[in-house]
Short mmCIF file of C-alpha atoms and ligand atoms in Angstrom, two decimals:
data_model
loop_
_atom_site.label_atom_id
_atom_site.label_comp_id
_atom_site.label_asym_id
_atom_site.label_seq_id
_atom_site.Cartn_x
_atom_site.Cartn_y
_atom_site.Cartn_z
CA MET A 1 -7.35 -30.81 -5.25
CA PRO A 2 -6.86 -28.47 -8.25
CA ALA A 3 -4.95 -25.27 -7.50
CA LYS A 4 -7.01 -22.17 -6.79
CA LEU A 5 -5.23 -19.02 -5.67
CA LEU A 6 -6.49 -16.20 -3.52
CA ILE A 7 -4.57 -12.99 -4.32
CA LEU A 8 -5.01 -10.34 -1.64
CA GLY A 9 -4.65 -7.19 -3.67
CA GLY A 10 -4.64 -3.46 -3.67
CA THR A 11 -1.10 -2.90 -5.01
CA GLY A 12 0.61 -2.70 -8.39
CA GLU A 13 2.48 -5.89 -7.55
CA ALA A 14 -0.81 -7.73 -6.96
CA SER A 15 -2.05 -6.62 -10.39
CA ALA A 16 1.22 -7.71 -12.02
CA LEU A 17 0.90 -11.12 -10.39
CA ALA A 18 -2.74 -11.45 -11.51
CA ARG A 19 -1.64 -10.90 -15.13
CA ILE A 20 0.99 -13.65 -14.90
CA VAL A 21 -1.38 -16.03 -13.13
CA ALA A 22 -4.05 -15.45 -15.80
CA GLU A 23 -1.51 -16.00 -18.60
CA ALA A 24 -0.52 -19.28 -16.94
CA GLY A 25 -4.20 -20.31 -16.99
CA LEU A 26 -4.39 -20.80 -13.23
CA ASP A 27 -7.67 -20.59 -11.35
CA ALA A 28 -7.57 -17.54 -9.06
CA VAL A 29 -9.70 -15.01 -7.25
CA PHE A 30 -8.48 -11.47 -6.61
CA SER A 31 -9.62 -9.68 -3.47
CA TYR A 32 -10.00 -5.93 -2.95
CA ALA A 33 -10.83 -4.29 0.38
CA GLY A 34 -13.17 -1.90 -1.45
CA ARG A 35 -11.49 1.34 -0.44
CA VAL A 36 -11.56 3.04 -3.86
CA ASP A 37 -14.53 3.81 -6.12
CA ARG A 38 -13.13 2.31 -9.31
CA PRO A 39 -10.55 -0.39 -8.56
CA ARG A 40 -8.34 -1.49 -11.43
CA GLU A 41 -9.82 -4.26 -13.55
CA GLN A 42 -8.20 -7.66 -13.22
CA PRO A 43 -7.83 -10.57 -15.65
CA VAL A 44 -9.13 -13.02 -13.01
CA PRO A 45 -12.43 -13.01 -11.06
CA VAL A 46 -12.62 -10.25 -8.42
CA ARG A 47 -14.35 -10.12 -5.05
CA VAL A 48 -14.63 -6.94 -2.97
CA GLY A 49 -14.89 -6.29 0.78
CA GLY A 50 -13.58 -7.60 4.09
CA PHE A 51 -13.85 -11.30 4.94
CA GLY A 52 -14.86 -10.72 8.55
CA GLY A 53 -11.58 -11.11 10.40
CA GLU A 54 -9.35 -14.17 10.51
CA ASP A 55 -12.31 -16.53 11.11
CA GLY A 56 -14.18 -15.07 8.13
CA LEU A 57 -11.11 -15.50 5.96
CA ALA A 58 -10.67 -19.10 7.15
CA ARG A 59 -14.31 -19.78 6.23
CA PHE A 60 -13.74 -18.21 2.81
CA LEU A 61 -10.65 -20.34 2.19
CA ARG A 62 -12.58 -23.51 3.00
CA SER A 63 -15.80 -22.65 1.18
CA GLN A 64 -13.98 -21.55 -1.98
CA ALA A 65 -11.52 -24.47 -1.87
CA ILE A 66 -8.57 -22.08 -1.99
CA SER A 67 -5.31 -24.03 -2.30
CA HIS A 68 -2.78 -21.15 -1.95
CA VAL A 69 -2.91 -17.57 -0.67
CA VAL A 70 -0.68 -14.78 -1.97
CA ASP A 71 -0.74 -11.72 0.26
CA ALA A 72 0.13 -8.88 -2.11
CA THR A 73 -1.37 -6.14 0.05
CA HIS A 74 0.37 -2.87 0.88
CA PRO A 75 3.05 -3.13 3.61
CA PHE A 76 0.86 -0.93 5.85
CA ALA A 77 -2.16 -3.25 5.53
CA ALA A 78 -1.07 -4.99 8.73
CA GLY A 79 -4.57 -6.07 9.79
CA MET A 80 -5.20 -8.01 6.58
CA SER A 81 -1.72 -9.52 6.56
CA THR A 82 -1.96 -10.62 10.20
CA ASN A 83 -5.35 -12.21 9.51
CA ALA A 84 -3.93 -14.00 6.48
CA VAL A 85 -1.16 -15.58 8.58
CA ALA A 86 -3.67 -16.74 11.21
CA ALA A 87 -6.29 -18.03 8.76
CA CYS A 88 -3.73 -19.91 6.69
CA GLU A 89 -2.28 -21.48 9.83
CA ALA A 90 -5.78 -22.51 10.96
CA THR A 91 -6.71 -24.05 7.61
CA GLY A 92 -3.32 -25.40 6.53
CA VAL A 93 -3.44 -23.37 3.31
CA PRO A 94 0.07 -22.35 2.19
CA LEU A 95 0.72 -18.58 2.27
CA ILE A 96 3.31 -16.38 0.66
CA ALA A 97 3.58 -12.60 0.81
CA LEU A 98 4.66 -10.60 -2.24
CA THR A 99 6.61 -7.82 -0.58
CA ARG A 100 8.93 -4.94 -1.45
CA PRO A 101 11.92 -3.79 0.56
CA PRO A 102 11.47 -0.53 2.45
CA TRP A 103 13.13 2.62 1.14
CA SER A 104 16.33 3.63 2.87
CA ALA A 105 17.75 7.13 3.15
CA GLY A 106 20.72 8.17 1.04
CA PRO A 107 23.29 10.82 2.00
CA ARG A 108 21.22 13.67 0.53
CA ASP A 109 17.95 12.62 2.18
CA GLN A 110 16.77 14.47 5.28
CA TRP A 111 14.51 11.95 6.95
CA THR A 112 13.14 11.85 10.45
CA HIS A 113 11.86 8.36 11.27
CA VAL A 114 8.73 7.84 13.33
CA PRO A 115 7.38 4.40 14.26
CA HIS A 116 3.67 4.95 13.45
CA ILE A 117 1.00 7.48 12.50
CA ALA A 118 0.45 8.69 16.08
CA ALA A 119 4.15 9.49 16.36
CA ALA A 120 3.98 11.41 13.09
CA VAL A 121 1.17 13.51 14.57
CA ASP A 122 3.30 14.20 17.67
CA ALA A 123 6.27 15.14 15.50
CA LEU A 124 4.17 17.72 13.63
CA ALA A 125 3.32 19.73 16.74
CA GLY A 126 4.66 23.26 16.61
CA VAL A 127 4.97 26.08 14.11
CA PRO A 128 2.66 26.15 11.06
CA ARG A 129 4.13 24.60 7.95
CA ARG A 130 3.08 23.70 4.42
CA VAL A 131 2.89 19.89 4.56
CA PHE A 132 2.44 17.32 1.80
CA LEU A 133 0.57 14.69 3.81
CA ALA A 134 0.91 11.43 1.87
CA VAL A 135 -0.53 8.99 4.41
CA GLY A 136 -3.71 7.83 2.66
CA ARG A 137 -7.29 8.89 3.21
CA MET A 138 -7.94 6.51 6.13
CA HIS A 139 -5.46 8.26 8.43
CA LEU A 140 -6.23 11.93 7.81
CA ALA A 141 -8.43 12.35 10.88
CA ALA A 142 -5.42 11.75 13.13
CA PHE A 143 -3.95 15.05 11.89
CA ALA A 144 -7.09 17.13 12.42
CA ALA A 145 -5.92 18.37 15.83
CA LEU A 146 -2.91 20.02 14.16
CA SER A 147 -4.94 22.63 12.36
CA GLN A 148 -2.09 25.16 12.23
CA HIS A 149 -0.61 23.50 9.14
CA ARG A 150 -1.55 24.01 5.53
CA TYR A 151 -1.92 20.45 4.18
CA LEU A 152 -1.71 19.22 0.62
CA LEU A 153 -3.35 15.82 0.00
CA ARG A 154 -3.25 13.56 -3.04
CA LEU A 155 -6.16 11.13 -3.17
CA VAL A 156 -7.46 8.52 -5.61
CA ASP A 157 -11.14 9.58 -5.28
CA ARG A 158 -12.64 13.00 -4.52
CA PRO A 159 -13.82 12.70 -0.90
CA GLU A 160 -17.32 13.75 0.15
CA ALA A 161 -15.99 15.26 3.36
CA LEU A 162 -12.52 15.70 4.74
CA PRO A 163 -11.41 15.81 8.38
CA LEU A 164 -8.87 18.51 7.40
CA PRO A 165 -10.84 21.62 6.39
CA GLY A 166 -8.80 23.95 4.22
CA ALA A 167 -6.50 21.23 2.92
CA GLY A 168 -5.50 21.44 -0.73
CA VAL A 169 -6.58 18.27 -2.59
CA VAL A 170 -5.16 16.79 -5.78
CA ILE A 171 -7.10 13.87 -7.26
CA ASP A 172 -4.69 11.54 -9.05
CA ARG A 173 -4.03 7.79 -8.94
CA GLY A 174 -0.65 7.95 -10.67
CA PRO A 175 1.68 6.73 -11.93
CA PHE A 176 3.67 9.78 -10.80
CA SER A 177 7.04 11.03 -12.00
CA VAL A 178 9.81 12.78 -10.09
CA GLU A 179 9.47 15.76 -12.42
CA SER A 180 5.72 16.17 -11.85
CA ASP A 181 6.10 15.63 -8.10
CA ARG A 182 8.87 18.21 -7.91
CA ALA A 183 6.60 20.65 -9.75
CA LEU A 184 3.72 19.83 -7.37
CA LEU A 185 5.85 20.41 -4.27
CA GLN A 186 7.19 23.68 -5.68
CA GLN A 187 3.79 24.91 -6.85
CA HIS A 188 2.35 24.43 -3.35
CA ARG A 189 5.54 25.73 -1.65
CA ILE A 190 5.72 22.55 0.44
CA GLU A 191 8.13 22.65 3.39
CA LEU A 192 7.76 19.07 4.68
CA VAL A 193 6.70 15.71 3.18
CA VAL A 194 5.02 13.14 5.44
CA SER A 195 5.16 9.64 3.95
CA LYS A 196 4.71 6.01 4.87
CA ASN A 197 7.73 3.87 4.06
CA ALA A 198 5.84 2.04 1.34
CA GLY A 199 8.89 0.88 -0.62
CA GLY A 200 8.74 0.03 -4.31
CA ASP A 201 8.59 2.37 -7.28
CA GLY A 202 4.90 3.32 -7.37
CA ALA A 203 4.99 5.92 -4.57
CA ARG A 204 8.68 6.77 -4.61
CA SER A 205 8.69 9.85 -6.81
CA LYS A 206 7.67 12.24 -4.01
CA ILE A 207 10.65 11.05 -1.94
CA ASP A 208 13.04 11.57 -4.84
CA ALA A 209 11.46 14.98 -5.52
CA ALA A 210 11.88 15.98 -1.86
CA ARG A 211 15.57 15.04 -2.01
CA GLN A 212 16.09 17.08 -5.17
CA LEU A 213 14.42 20.10 -3.56
CA GLY A 214 16.29 19.68 -0.25
CA LEU A 215 13.02 19.14 1.66
CA PRO A 216 12.77 17.19 4.91
CA VAL A 217 10.67 14.01 5.03
CA LEU A 218 8.86 12.64 8.07
CA MET A 219 9.09 8.91 7.31
CA ILE A 220 6.61 6.59 9.00
CA ASP A 221 8.20 3.18 9.51
CA ARG A 222 6.35 -0.02 8.66
CA PRO A 223 4.09 -1.91 11.05
CA VAL A 224 5.31 -5.29 12.27
CA ILE A 225 3.67 -8.30 10.61
CA PRO A 226 3.98 -11.94 11.79
CA ALA A 227 6.66 -14.00 10.02
CA ARG A 228 5.64 -15.66 6.75
CA ASP A 229 7.28 -16.82 3.53
CA GLU A 230 8.05 -13.85 1.30
CA ALA A 231 8.70 -13.35 -2.41
CA ARG A 232 10.06 -10.16 -3.97
CA THR A 233 8.66 -10.62 -7.48
CA PRO A 234 5.66 -12.27 -9.17
CA ALA A 235 8.15 -14.67 -10.83
CA GLN A 236 9.28 -15.81 -7.37
CA VAL A 237 5.65 -16.41 -6.42
CA MET A 238 5.26 -18.60 -9.50
CA GLU A 239 8.40 -20.55 -8.50
CA TRP A 240 6.95 -21.04 -5.01
CA LEU A 241 3.70 -22.33 -6.56
CA ALA A 242 5.63 -24.75 -8.75
CA HIS A 243 7.57 -26.01 -5.71
CA SER A 244 4.26 -26.40 -3.86
CA GLY A 245 3.15 -28.84 -6.55
CA VAL A 246 1.06 -26.53 -8.74
CA ASN A 247 1.20 -27.58 -12.39
CA LEU A 248 2.11 -24.46 -14.36
CA GLY A 249 2.07 -26.34 -17.65
CA VAL A 250 5.76 -25.72 -18.43
N1 NAP B 301 -2.51 1.09 4.00
C1 NAP B 301 -2.03 1.70 2.93
O1 NAP B 301 -1.22 2.64 3.02
C2 NAP B 301 -2.44 1.23 1.56
C3 NAP B 301 -1.89 1.84 0.43
C4 NAP B 301 -2.24 1.37 -0.84
C5 NAP B 301 -3.13 0.33 -0.96
N2 NAP B 301 -3.65 -0.25 0.16
C6 NAP B 301 -4.58 -1.37 0.00
O2 NAP B 301 -5.81 -1.00 0.56
C7 NAP B 301 -6.41 -2.10 1.22
C8 NAP B 301 -6.79 -1.71 2.62
O3 NAP B 301 -5.61 -1.29 3.31
P1 NAP B 301 -5.67 -1.04 4.88
O4 NAP B 301 -4.38 -0.43 5.29
O5 NAP B 301 -6.97 -0.39 5.24
O6 NAP B 301 -5.69 -2.56 5.37
P2 NAP B 301 -5.87 -3.18 6.84
O7 NAP B 301 -5.95 -2.09 7.84
O8 NAP B 301 -4.85 -4.22 7.02
O9 NAP B 301 -7.25 -3.91 6.66
C9 NAP B 301 -8.38 -3.68 7.48
C10 NAP B 301 -9.43 -4.65 7.01
O10 NAP B 301 -9.83 -4.39 5.66
C11 NAP B 301 -10.08 -5.62 5.00
N3 NAP B 301 -9.14 -5.79 3.90
C12 NAP B 301 -7.91 -5.20 3.73
N4 NAP B 301 -7.36 -5.58 2.58
C13 NAP B 301 -8.23 -6.43 2.00
C14 NAP B 301 -8.23 -7.15 0.78
N5 NAP B 301 -7.21 -7.06 -0.11
N6 NAP B 301 -9.31 -7.94 0.49
C15 NAP B 301 -10.35 -8.03 1.37
N7 NAP B 301 -10.42 -7.34 2.54
C16 NAP B 301 -9.37 -6.57 2.84
C17 NAP B 301 -9.95 -6.70 6.03
O11 NAP B 301 -11.22 -6.79 6.63
P3 NAP B 301 -11.76 -8.14 7.34
O12 NAP B 301 -11.05 -8.21 8.67
O13 NAP B 301 -13.23 -7.92 7.44
O14 NAP B 301 -11.40 -9.29 6.43
C18 NAP B 301 -8.96 -6.10 7.00
O15 NAP B 301 -8.98 -6.67 8.28
C19 NAP B 301 -5.42 -3.25 1.16
O16 NAP B 301 -5.90 -4.17 0.21
C20 NAP B 301 -4.12 -2.62 0.72
O17 NAP B 301 -3.36 -3.47 -0.12
C21 NAP B 301 -3.33 0.18 1.41
#
């Protein structure tokens, strides 16, 4: 069977892999969940939207004759990643995840760790503060009960309605720099940063900016995902493909 990759995307790493896969002339399809209005263009065919759970993904793998799956979703996309493990097990399609190590606190960081979003909400109870809430649009509603805070949000698309009335909104999809994030935090007189432990460079600048300004960070730890093979770089994914018998033409 000729190789045909499914790249589960939505991250910078997924886009980097798609470029390398296209340059190698491999057949691939890139999948977006469909959360943003204008997803980045890709050099391979793109499909958009959920598969319909693990059974839907298994059907997709069979019907599209997918030979390998690369899960390059965000570390907090635990539902998709869990489904990928189950569907690949059910179909016998080899799976690898393209992952990034989590951030870890240095001596000048003031982090409080919480295990999930609900715990972050609990930790925010109390006196009003000016909070940079960097948790993504999907999770904002969880913070609506804590209306005493003045929130600053940074979103990819301008939302039609927000569950946090009165929140300041910056529309920007990055890339961000430490300098511009420091200026943003200062301009809005932010007292606390709430962040997922995304890892990688793409979302790191706000954490570095918080350290430079001596601001505390409420750090939401990663969800647990079932064990799977992991690669740290697109090059390692290509090595894994070569070891799995895919002809890369080199
Ligand atoms: N969570 C974050 O903080 C974050 C940050 C940056 C980017 N992203 C990206 O945004 C997307 C959604 O993240 P999430 O946290 O909402 O994921 P999630 O909770 O794990 O996914 C929920 C459902 O959305 C669908 N889905 C997710 N990723 C998909 C993909 N790449 N292609 C097709 N369907 C997908 C699947 O639906 P079905 O069950 O119907 O298949 C999945 O079960 C992911 O692709 C992720 O890489 C997420």
